[in-house]
Short mmCIF file of C-alpha atoms and ligand atoms in Angstrom, two decimals:
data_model
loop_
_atom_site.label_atom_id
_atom_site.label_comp_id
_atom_site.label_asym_id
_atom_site.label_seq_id
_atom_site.Cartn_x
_atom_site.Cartn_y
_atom_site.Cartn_z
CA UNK A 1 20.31 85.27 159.31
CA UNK A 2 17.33 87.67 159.56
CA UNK A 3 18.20 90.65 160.22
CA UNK A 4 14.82 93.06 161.32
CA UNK A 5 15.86 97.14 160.80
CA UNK A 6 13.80 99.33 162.79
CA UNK A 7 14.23 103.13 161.39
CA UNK A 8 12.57 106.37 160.76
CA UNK A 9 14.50 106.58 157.27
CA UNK A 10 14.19 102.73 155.78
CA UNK A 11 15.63 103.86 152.56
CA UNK A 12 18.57 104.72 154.12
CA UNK A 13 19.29 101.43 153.33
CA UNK A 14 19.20 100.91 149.88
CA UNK A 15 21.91 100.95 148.65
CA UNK A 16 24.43 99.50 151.04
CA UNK A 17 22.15 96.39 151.52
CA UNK A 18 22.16 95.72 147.84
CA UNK A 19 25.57 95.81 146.35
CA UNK A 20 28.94 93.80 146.45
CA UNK A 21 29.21 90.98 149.15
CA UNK A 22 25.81 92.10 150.53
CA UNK A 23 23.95 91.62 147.96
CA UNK A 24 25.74 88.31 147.12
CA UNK A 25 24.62 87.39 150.43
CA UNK A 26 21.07 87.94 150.29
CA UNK A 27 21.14 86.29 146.67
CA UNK A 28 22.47 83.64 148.28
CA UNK A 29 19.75 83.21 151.21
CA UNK A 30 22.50 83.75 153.71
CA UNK A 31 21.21 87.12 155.19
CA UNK A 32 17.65 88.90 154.66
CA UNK A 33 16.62 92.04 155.83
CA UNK A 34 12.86 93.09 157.32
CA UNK A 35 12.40 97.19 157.33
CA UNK A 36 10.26 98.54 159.93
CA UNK A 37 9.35 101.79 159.94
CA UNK A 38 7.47 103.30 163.42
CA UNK A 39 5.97 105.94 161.49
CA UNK A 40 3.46 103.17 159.89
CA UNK A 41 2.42 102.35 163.68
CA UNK A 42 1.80 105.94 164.66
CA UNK A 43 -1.90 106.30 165.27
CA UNK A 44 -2.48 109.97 164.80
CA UNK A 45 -3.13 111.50 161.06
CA UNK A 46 0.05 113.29 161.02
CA UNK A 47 1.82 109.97 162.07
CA UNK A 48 3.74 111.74 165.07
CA UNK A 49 6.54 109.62 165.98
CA UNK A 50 7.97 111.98 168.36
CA UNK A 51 7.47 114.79 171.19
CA UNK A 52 9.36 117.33 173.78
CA UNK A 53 11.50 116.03 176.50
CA UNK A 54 10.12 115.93 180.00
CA UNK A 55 12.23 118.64 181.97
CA UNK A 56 12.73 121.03 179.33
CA UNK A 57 15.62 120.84 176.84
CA UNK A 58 16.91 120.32 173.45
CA UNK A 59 15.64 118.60 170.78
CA UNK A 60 12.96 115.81 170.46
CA UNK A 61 12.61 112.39 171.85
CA UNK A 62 11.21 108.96 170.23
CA UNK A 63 8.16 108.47 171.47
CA UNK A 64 7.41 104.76 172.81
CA UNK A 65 4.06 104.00 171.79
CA UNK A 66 5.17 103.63 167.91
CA UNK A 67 7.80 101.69 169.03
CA UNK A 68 6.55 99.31 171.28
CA UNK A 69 3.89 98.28 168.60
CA UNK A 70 6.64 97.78 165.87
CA UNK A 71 8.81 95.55 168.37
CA UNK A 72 5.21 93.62 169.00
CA UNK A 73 4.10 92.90 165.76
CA UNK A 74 7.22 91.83 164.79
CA UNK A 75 7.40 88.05 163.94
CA UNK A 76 10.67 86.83 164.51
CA UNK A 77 12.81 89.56 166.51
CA UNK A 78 15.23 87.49 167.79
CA UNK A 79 18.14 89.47 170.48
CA UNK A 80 17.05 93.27 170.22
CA UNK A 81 19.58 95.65 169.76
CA UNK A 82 19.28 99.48 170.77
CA UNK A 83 21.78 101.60 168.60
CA UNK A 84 23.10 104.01 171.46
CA UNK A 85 26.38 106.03 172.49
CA UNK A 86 25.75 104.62 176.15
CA UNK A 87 26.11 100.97 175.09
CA UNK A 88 28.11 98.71 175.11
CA UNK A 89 31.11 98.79 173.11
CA UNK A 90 30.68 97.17 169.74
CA UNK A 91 33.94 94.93 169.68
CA UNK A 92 34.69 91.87 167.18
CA UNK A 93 34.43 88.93 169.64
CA UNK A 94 30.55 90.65 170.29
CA UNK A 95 30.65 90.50 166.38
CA UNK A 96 31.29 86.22 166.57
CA UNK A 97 28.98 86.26 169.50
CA UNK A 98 25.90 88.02 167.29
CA UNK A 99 26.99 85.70 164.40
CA UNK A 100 25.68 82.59 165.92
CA UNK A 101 22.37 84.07 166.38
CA UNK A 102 19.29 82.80 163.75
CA UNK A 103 17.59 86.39 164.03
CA UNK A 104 18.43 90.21 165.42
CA UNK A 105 16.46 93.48 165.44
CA UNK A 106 18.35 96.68 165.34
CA UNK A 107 16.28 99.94 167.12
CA UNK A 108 18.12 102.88 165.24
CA UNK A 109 17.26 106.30 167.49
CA UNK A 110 16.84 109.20 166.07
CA UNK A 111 16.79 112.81 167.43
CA UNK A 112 18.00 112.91 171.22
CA UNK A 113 17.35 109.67 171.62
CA UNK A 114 14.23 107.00 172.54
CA UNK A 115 12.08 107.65 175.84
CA UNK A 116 13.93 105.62 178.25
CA UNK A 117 10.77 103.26 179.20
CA UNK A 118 11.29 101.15 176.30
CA UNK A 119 13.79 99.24 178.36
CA UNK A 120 11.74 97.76 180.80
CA UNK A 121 8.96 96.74 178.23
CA UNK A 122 11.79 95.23 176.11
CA UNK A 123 14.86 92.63 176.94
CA UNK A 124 17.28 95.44 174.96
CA UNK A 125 20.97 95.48 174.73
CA UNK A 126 22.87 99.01 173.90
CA UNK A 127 25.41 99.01 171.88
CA UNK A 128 27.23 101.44 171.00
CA UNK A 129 30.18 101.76 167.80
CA UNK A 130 32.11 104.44 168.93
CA UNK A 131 32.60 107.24 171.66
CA UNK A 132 31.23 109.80 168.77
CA UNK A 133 27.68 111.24 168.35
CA UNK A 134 26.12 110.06 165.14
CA UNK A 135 22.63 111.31 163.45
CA UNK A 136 21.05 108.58 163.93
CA UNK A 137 21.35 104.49 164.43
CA UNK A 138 20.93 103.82 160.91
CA UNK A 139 25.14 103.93 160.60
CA UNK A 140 25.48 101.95 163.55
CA UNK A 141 23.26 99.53 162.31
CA UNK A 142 25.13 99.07 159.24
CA UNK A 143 28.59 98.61 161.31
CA UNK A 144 27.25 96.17 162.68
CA UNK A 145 25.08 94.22 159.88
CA UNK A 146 28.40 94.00 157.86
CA UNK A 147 30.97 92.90 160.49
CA UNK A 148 28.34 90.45 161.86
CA UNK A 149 27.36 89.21 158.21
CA UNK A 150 30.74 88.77 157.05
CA UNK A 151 31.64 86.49 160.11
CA UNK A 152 28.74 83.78 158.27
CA UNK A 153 30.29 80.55 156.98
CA UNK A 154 29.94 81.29 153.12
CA UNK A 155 29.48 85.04 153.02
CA UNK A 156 32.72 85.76 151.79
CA UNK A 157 34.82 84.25 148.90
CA UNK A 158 38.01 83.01 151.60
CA UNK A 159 37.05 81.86 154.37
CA UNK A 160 40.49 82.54 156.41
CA UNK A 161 39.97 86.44 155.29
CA UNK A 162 37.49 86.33 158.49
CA UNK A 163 39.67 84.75 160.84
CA UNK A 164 43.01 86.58 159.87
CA UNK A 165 42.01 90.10 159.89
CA UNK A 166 42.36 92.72 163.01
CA UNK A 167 41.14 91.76 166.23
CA UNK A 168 40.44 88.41 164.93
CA UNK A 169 43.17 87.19 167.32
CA UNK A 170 43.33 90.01 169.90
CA UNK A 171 45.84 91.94 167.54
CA UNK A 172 45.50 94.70 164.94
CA UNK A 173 46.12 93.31 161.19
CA UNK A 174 49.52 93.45 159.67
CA UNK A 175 50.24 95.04 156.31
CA UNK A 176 49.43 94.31 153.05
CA UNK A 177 51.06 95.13 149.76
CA UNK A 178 50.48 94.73 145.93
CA UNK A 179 51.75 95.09 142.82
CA UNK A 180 54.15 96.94 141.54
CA UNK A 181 57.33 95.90 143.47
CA UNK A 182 58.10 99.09 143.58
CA UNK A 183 56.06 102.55 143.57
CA UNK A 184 57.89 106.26 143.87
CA UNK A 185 60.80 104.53 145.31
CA UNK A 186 58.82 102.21 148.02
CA UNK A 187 59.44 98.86 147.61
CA UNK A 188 57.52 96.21 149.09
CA UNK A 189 59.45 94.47 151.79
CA UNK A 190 61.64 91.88 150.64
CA UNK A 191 60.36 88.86 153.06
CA UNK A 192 57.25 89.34 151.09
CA UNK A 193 58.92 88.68 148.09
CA UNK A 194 61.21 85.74 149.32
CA UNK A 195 58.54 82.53 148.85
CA UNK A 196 59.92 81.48 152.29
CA UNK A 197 56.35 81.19 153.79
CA UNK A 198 57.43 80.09 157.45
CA UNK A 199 59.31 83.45 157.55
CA UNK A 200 56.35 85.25 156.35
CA UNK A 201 54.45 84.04 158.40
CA UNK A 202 56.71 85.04 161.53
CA UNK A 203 57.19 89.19 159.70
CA UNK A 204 53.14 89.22 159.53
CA UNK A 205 53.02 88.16 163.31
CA UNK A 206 55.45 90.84 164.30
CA UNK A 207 54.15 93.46 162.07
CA UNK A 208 50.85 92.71 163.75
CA UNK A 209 52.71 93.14 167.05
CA UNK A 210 54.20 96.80 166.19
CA UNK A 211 50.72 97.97 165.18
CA UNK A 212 49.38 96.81 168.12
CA UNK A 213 51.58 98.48 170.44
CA UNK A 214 51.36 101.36 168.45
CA UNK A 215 48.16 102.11 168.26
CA UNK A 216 46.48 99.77 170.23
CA UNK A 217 48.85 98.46 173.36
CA UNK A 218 45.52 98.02 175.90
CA UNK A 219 44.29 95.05 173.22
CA UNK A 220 47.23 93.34 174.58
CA UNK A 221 46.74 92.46 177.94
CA UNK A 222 44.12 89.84 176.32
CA UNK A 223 45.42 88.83 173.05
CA UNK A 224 46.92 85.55 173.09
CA UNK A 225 50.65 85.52 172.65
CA UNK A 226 53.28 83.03 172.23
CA UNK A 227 56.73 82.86 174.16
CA UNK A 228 58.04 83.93 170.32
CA UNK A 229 55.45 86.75 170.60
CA UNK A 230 56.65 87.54 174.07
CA UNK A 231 60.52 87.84 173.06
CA UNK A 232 59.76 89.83 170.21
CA UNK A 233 57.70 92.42 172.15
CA UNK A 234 60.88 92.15 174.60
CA UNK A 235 63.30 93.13 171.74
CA UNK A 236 61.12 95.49 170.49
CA UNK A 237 61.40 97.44 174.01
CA UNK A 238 65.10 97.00 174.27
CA UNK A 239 65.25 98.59 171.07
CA UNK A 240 62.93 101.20 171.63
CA UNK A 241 64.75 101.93 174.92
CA UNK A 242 68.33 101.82 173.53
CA UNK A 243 67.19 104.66 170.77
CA UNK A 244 65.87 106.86 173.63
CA UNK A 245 69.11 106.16 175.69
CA UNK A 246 72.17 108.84 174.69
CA UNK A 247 75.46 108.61 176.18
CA UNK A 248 78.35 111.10 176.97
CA UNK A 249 82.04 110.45 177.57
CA UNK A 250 82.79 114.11 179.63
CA UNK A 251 86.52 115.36 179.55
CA UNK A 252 85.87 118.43 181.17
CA UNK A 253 85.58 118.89 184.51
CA UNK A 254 86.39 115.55 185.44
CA UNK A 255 88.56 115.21 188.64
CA UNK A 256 92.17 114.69 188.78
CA UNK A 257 93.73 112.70 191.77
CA UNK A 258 93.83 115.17 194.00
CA UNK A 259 90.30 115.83 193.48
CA UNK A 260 90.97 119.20 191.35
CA UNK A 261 88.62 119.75 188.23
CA UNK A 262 90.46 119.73 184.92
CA UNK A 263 90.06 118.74 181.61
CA UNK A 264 92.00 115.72 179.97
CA UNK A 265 92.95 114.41 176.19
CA UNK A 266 90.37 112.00 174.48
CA UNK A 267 91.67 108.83 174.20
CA UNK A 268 91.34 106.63 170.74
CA UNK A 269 90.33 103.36 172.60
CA UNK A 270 87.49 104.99 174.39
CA UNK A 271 86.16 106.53 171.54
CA UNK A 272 86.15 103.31 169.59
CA UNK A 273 85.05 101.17 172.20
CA UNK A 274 82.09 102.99 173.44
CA UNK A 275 81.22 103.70 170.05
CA UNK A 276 80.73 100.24 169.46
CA UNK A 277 79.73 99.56 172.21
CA UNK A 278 76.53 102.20 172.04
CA UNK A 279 76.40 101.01 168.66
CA UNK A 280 75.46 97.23 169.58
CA UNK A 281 72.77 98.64 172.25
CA UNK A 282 70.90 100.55 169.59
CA UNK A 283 71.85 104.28 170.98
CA UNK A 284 70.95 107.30 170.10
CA UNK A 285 73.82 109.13 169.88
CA UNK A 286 77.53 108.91 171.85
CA UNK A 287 78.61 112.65 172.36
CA UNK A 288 82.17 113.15 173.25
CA UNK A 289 82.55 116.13 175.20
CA UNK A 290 85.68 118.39 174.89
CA UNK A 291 85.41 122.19 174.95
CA UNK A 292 89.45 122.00 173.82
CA UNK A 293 89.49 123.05 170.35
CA UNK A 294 92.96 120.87 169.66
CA UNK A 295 90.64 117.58 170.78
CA UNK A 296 87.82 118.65 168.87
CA UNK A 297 90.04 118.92 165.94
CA UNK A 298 91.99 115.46 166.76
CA UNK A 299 87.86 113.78 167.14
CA UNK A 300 87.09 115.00 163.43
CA UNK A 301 90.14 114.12 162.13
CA UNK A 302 89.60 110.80 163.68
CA UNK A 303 85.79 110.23 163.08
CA UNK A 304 86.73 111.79 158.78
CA UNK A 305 88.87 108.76 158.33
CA UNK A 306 86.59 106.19 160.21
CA UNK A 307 83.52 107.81 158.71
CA UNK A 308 84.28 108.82 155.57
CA UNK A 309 88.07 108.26 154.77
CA UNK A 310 89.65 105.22 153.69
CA UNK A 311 88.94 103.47 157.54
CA UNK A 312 85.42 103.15 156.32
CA UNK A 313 86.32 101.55 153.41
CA UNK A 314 88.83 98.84 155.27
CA UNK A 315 86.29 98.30 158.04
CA UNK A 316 82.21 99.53 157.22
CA UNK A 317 81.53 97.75 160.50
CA UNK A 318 83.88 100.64 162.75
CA UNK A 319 82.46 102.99 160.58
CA UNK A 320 78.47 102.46 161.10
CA UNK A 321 79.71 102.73 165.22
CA UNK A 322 81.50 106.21 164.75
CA UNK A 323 78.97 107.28 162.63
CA UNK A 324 76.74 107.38 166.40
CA UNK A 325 79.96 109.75 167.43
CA UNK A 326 79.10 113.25 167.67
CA UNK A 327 81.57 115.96 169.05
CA UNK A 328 79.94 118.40 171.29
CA UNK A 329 81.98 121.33 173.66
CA UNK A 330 80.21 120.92 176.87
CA UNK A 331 77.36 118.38 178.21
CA UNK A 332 74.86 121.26 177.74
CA UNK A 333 75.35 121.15 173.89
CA UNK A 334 74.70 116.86 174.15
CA UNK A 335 71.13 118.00 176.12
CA UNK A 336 70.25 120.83 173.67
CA UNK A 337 70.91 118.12 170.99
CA UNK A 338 68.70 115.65 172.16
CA UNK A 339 65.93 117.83 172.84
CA UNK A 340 65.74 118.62 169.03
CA UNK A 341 65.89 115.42 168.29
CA UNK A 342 63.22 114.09 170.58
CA UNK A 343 61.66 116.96 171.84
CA UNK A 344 62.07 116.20 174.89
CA UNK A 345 64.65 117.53 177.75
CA UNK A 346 66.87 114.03 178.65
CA UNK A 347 66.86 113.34 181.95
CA UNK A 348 70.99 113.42 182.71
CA UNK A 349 71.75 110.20 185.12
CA UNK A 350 75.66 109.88 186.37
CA UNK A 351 77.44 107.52 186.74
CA UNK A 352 80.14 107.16 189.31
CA UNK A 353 82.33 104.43 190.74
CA UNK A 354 81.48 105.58 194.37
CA UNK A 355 78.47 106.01 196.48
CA UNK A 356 75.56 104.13 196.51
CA UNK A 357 73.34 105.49 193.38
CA UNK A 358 70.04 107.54 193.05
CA UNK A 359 68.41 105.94 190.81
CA UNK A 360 68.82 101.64 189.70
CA UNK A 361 68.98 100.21 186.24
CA UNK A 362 65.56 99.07 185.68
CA UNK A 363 64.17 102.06 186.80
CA UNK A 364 66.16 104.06 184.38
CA UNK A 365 64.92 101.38 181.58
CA UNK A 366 61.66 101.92 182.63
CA UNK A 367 62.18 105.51 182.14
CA UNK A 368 63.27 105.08 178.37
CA UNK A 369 60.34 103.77 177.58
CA UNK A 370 58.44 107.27 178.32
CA UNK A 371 61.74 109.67 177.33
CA UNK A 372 64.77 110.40 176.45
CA UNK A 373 68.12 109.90 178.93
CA UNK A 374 71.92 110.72 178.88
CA UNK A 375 74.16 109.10 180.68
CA UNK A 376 77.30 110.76 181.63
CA UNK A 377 80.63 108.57 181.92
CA UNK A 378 83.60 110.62 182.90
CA UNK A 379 87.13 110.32 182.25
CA UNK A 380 90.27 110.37 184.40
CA UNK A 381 88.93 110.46 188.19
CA UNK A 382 85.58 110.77 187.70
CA UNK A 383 82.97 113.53 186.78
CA UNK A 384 83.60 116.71 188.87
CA UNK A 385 80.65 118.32 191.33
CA UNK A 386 79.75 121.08 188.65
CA UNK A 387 78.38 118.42 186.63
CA UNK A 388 76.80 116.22 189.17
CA UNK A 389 74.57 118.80 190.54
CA UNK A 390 72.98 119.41 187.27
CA UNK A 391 71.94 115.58 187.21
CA UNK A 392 68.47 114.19 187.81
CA UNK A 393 70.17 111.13 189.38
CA UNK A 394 73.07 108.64 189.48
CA UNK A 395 73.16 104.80 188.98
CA UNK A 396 74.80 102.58 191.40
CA UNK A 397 78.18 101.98 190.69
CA UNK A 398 79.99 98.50 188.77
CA UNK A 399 81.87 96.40 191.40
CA UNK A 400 82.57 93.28 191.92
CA UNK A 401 82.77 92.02 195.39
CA UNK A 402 86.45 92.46 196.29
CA UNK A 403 88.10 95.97 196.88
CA UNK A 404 89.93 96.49 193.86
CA UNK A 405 87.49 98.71 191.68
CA UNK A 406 89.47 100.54 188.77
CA UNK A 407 87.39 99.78 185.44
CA UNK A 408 88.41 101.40 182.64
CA UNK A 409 85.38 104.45 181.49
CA UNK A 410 84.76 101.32 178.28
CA UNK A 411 84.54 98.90 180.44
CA UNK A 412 81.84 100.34 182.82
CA UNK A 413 80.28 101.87 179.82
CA UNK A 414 79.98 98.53 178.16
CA UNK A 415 78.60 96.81 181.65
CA UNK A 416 76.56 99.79 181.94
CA UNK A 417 74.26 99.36 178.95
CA UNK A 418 74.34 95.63 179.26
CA UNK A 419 72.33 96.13 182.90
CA UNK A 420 70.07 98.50 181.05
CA UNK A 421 69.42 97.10 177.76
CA UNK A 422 71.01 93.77 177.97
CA UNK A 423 68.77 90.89 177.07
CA UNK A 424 69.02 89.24 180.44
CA UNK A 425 66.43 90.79 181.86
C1 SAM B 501 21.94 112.37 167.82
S1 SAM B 501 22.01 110.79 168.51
C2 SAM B 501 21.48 111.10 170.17
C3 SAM B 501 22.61 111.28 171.09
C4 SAM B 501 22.18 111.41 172.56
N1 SAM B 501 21.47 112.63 172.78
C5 SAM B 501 23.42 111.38 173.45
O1 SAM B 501 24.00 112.43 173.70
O2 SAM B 501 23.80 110.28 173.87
C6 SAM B 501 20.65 109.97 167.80
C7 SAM B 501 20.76 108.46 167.75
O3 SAM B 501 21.89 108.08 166.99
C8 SAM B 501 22.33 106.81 167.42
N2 SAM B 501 23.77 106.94 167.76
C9 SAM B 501 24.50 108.08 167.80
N3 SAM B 501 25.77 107.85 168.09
C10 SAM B 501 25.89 106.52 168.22
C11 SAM B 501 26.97 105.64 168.54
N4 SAM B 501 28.19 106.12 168.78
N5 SAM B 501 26.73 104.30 168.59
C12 SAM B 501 25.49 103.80 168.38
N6 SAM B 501 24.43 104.58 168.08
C13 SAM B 501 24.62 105.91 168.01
C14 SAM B 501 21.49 106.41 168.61
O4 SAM B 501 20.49 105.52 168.15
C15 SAM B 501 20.91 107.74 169.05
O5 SAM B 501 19.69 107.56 169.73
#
């Protein structure tokens, strides 16, 4: 490929176009470079290549006359690129496209830019490398003569190091280790290590798939994705949601039957069963909510031996679930929690077995996507009107279709987070 550099500052060049791959290349006859400098066309004795802006202003313009006999005594100039921050986006697939071409000139501006009339005596294409102001076009230039270059069959020493890299498929690249195994306590991830090639295989994919949505989740929309790359980016939002979703089992005020606000004794069951059940849906944190200092004392007592006692040595399963358990006095303390942790204020959503909701269950897994929520489950009758006027909504409530509707608080909590974060959806 001939590659034709116009610039102001040729030996700007040097160097990067004659080391490493580069200068394999050339060695090689797989790319050459032409240097054309404007200044050599200027016709006055001082070799004036530019002058003032029409209208006043900043700065000095290109001015067309050197250019225009540079571009016309050029021999081979093939498609004629104008380095510019108003072009279009240099992207890899424009990178393939430029590839398959036998010849390109690069126009690297200097200044504040090139008078604009060089566009209608020219068939040029802007591109631009980044929504930053550079120098000059001479960087540009090179951006683009190495990610074009690198794309020719035999320019580098593996040919699937072209085709595997970021954006090559519509995804950022996945990452890469080396030796040693292990380096200030970072080891390299054991899949890499395993031999079991299929599996690496599937880890790079996904890898590539966090990074993308990371940093990149607009490249998306057009990469090309499997039905495996699909339900991964599904678990992978289920999981994301679950962490942002925090739950509360309130024992004070909760109603009693005849509607008065009291506080009630935790019960064991609950405790364990939500715990697990928060635990298999990838919560946050379950906050049990007692401001009675006997139950906050019977709680650590419990969660010491489950934890830490001899519980979590008969069942490490019960204990990694508890270990979400954290005892708070009021729902206030769960909220001031979870801002620290996520700095942001949770939205609080009820829950009720009544009424008709505020607020449905995908919308509220929509919602964890952006920030944090807590759900409040109360015991006994249900949670009493001090609390539900300082929520920000309240989900519809679990039934079934016949009358009878008296789920335990673990049961609905457990049918609860399955029509969140359940993988039905
Ligand atoms: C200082 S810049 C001129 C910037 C111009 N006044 C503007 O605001 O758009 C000088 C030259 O650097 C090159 N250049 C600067 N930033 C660039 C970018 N992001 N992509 C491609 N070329 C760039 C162009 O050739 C430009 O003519």
């Amino acid at each position: 490929m001939l590659w034709n550099i116009v610039s102001l500052f040729p030996e700007f060049f040097t160097s990067p176009l004659s080391c490493a791959l580069m200068q394999k290349g050339r060695e090689a006859g797989l790319v050459d470079f032409s240097l054309f400098n404007p200044r050599d066309a200027a016709k006055d004795k001082h070799k004036t290549v530019d002058d003032r802006p029409y209208g006043g202003g900043p700065g000095m313009v290109m001015m067309l006359d050197p250019l225009v006999k540079t571009l016309r005594a050029m021999p081979q100039p093939g498609r004629i690129l104008l380095m510019s921050p108003k072009g279009r986006p240099f992207t890899q697939n424009l990178a393939h496209e430029l590839s398959r071409e036998h010849a390109l000139t690069l126009i690297c501006g200097r200044y504040e830019g090139i008078d604009a009339r060089l566009e209608s005596l020219f068939p040029l294409e802007e591109i631009s490398v980044g929504d930053m102001i550079l120098n000059g076009g001479e960087t540009a230039a090179l951006a683009i003569i190495e990610s074009v270059s690198r794309l020719l069959p035999g320019f580098m020493g593996h040919e699937e190091s072209g085709t595997d890299e970021s954006f090559s498929d519509g995804l950022l690249e996945y990452p890469h280790f080396t030796r040693p195994e292990e380096y200030e306590g970072l080891a390299v991830p054991e899949i890499l290590r395993s031999g079991d090639h299929g599996q690496i295989k599937r880890w790079r994919r996904d890898k590539a798939l966090d990074a993308t949505v990371r940093m990149r989740p607009e490249l998306l929309e057009k990469a090309r994705l499997s039905e495996q790359d699909m339900e991964y980016l599904r678990t992978r939002q289920r999981r994301a949601a679950g962490r942002n979703l925090f739950l509360t089992l309130v024992h004070y005020p909760v109603l009693s039957a005849q509607k008065k606000s009291l506080a009630v004794s935790l019960t064991n069951l609950d405790i364990h069963d939500i715990a697990r059940s928060s635990c298999t849906y990838g919560l946050g944190a379950f906050y049990v909510a007692t401001p009675l200092e006997d139950q906050q004392k019977l709680l650590s007592v419990l969660l010491e031996h489950w934890v830490n006692g001899p519980g979590s040595i008969a069942n490490p399963d019960r204990a990694k679930a508890l270990s979400l358990v954290r005892g708070v006095a009021h729902v206030q303390d769960a909220v001031d929690d979870i801002a620290r942790k996520t700095g942001q204020r949770p939205r609080i959503i009820a829950t009720s077995a009544r009424g008709a909701g505020s607020m449905g269950f995908t919308e509220l897994r929509e919602l964890l996507a952006e920030e944090p929520a807590l759900l409040l489950l109360g015991t006994s009758h249900g949670l009493a009107p001090q609390i539900l006027a300082q929520c920000d909504g309240m989900l519809p409530p679990i039934r079934a279709c016949g009358p009878y509707n008296h789920l335990s608080v673990r049961a609905a909590a457990a049918i609860t987070l399955d029509r969140i974060l359940g993988d039905w959806y």
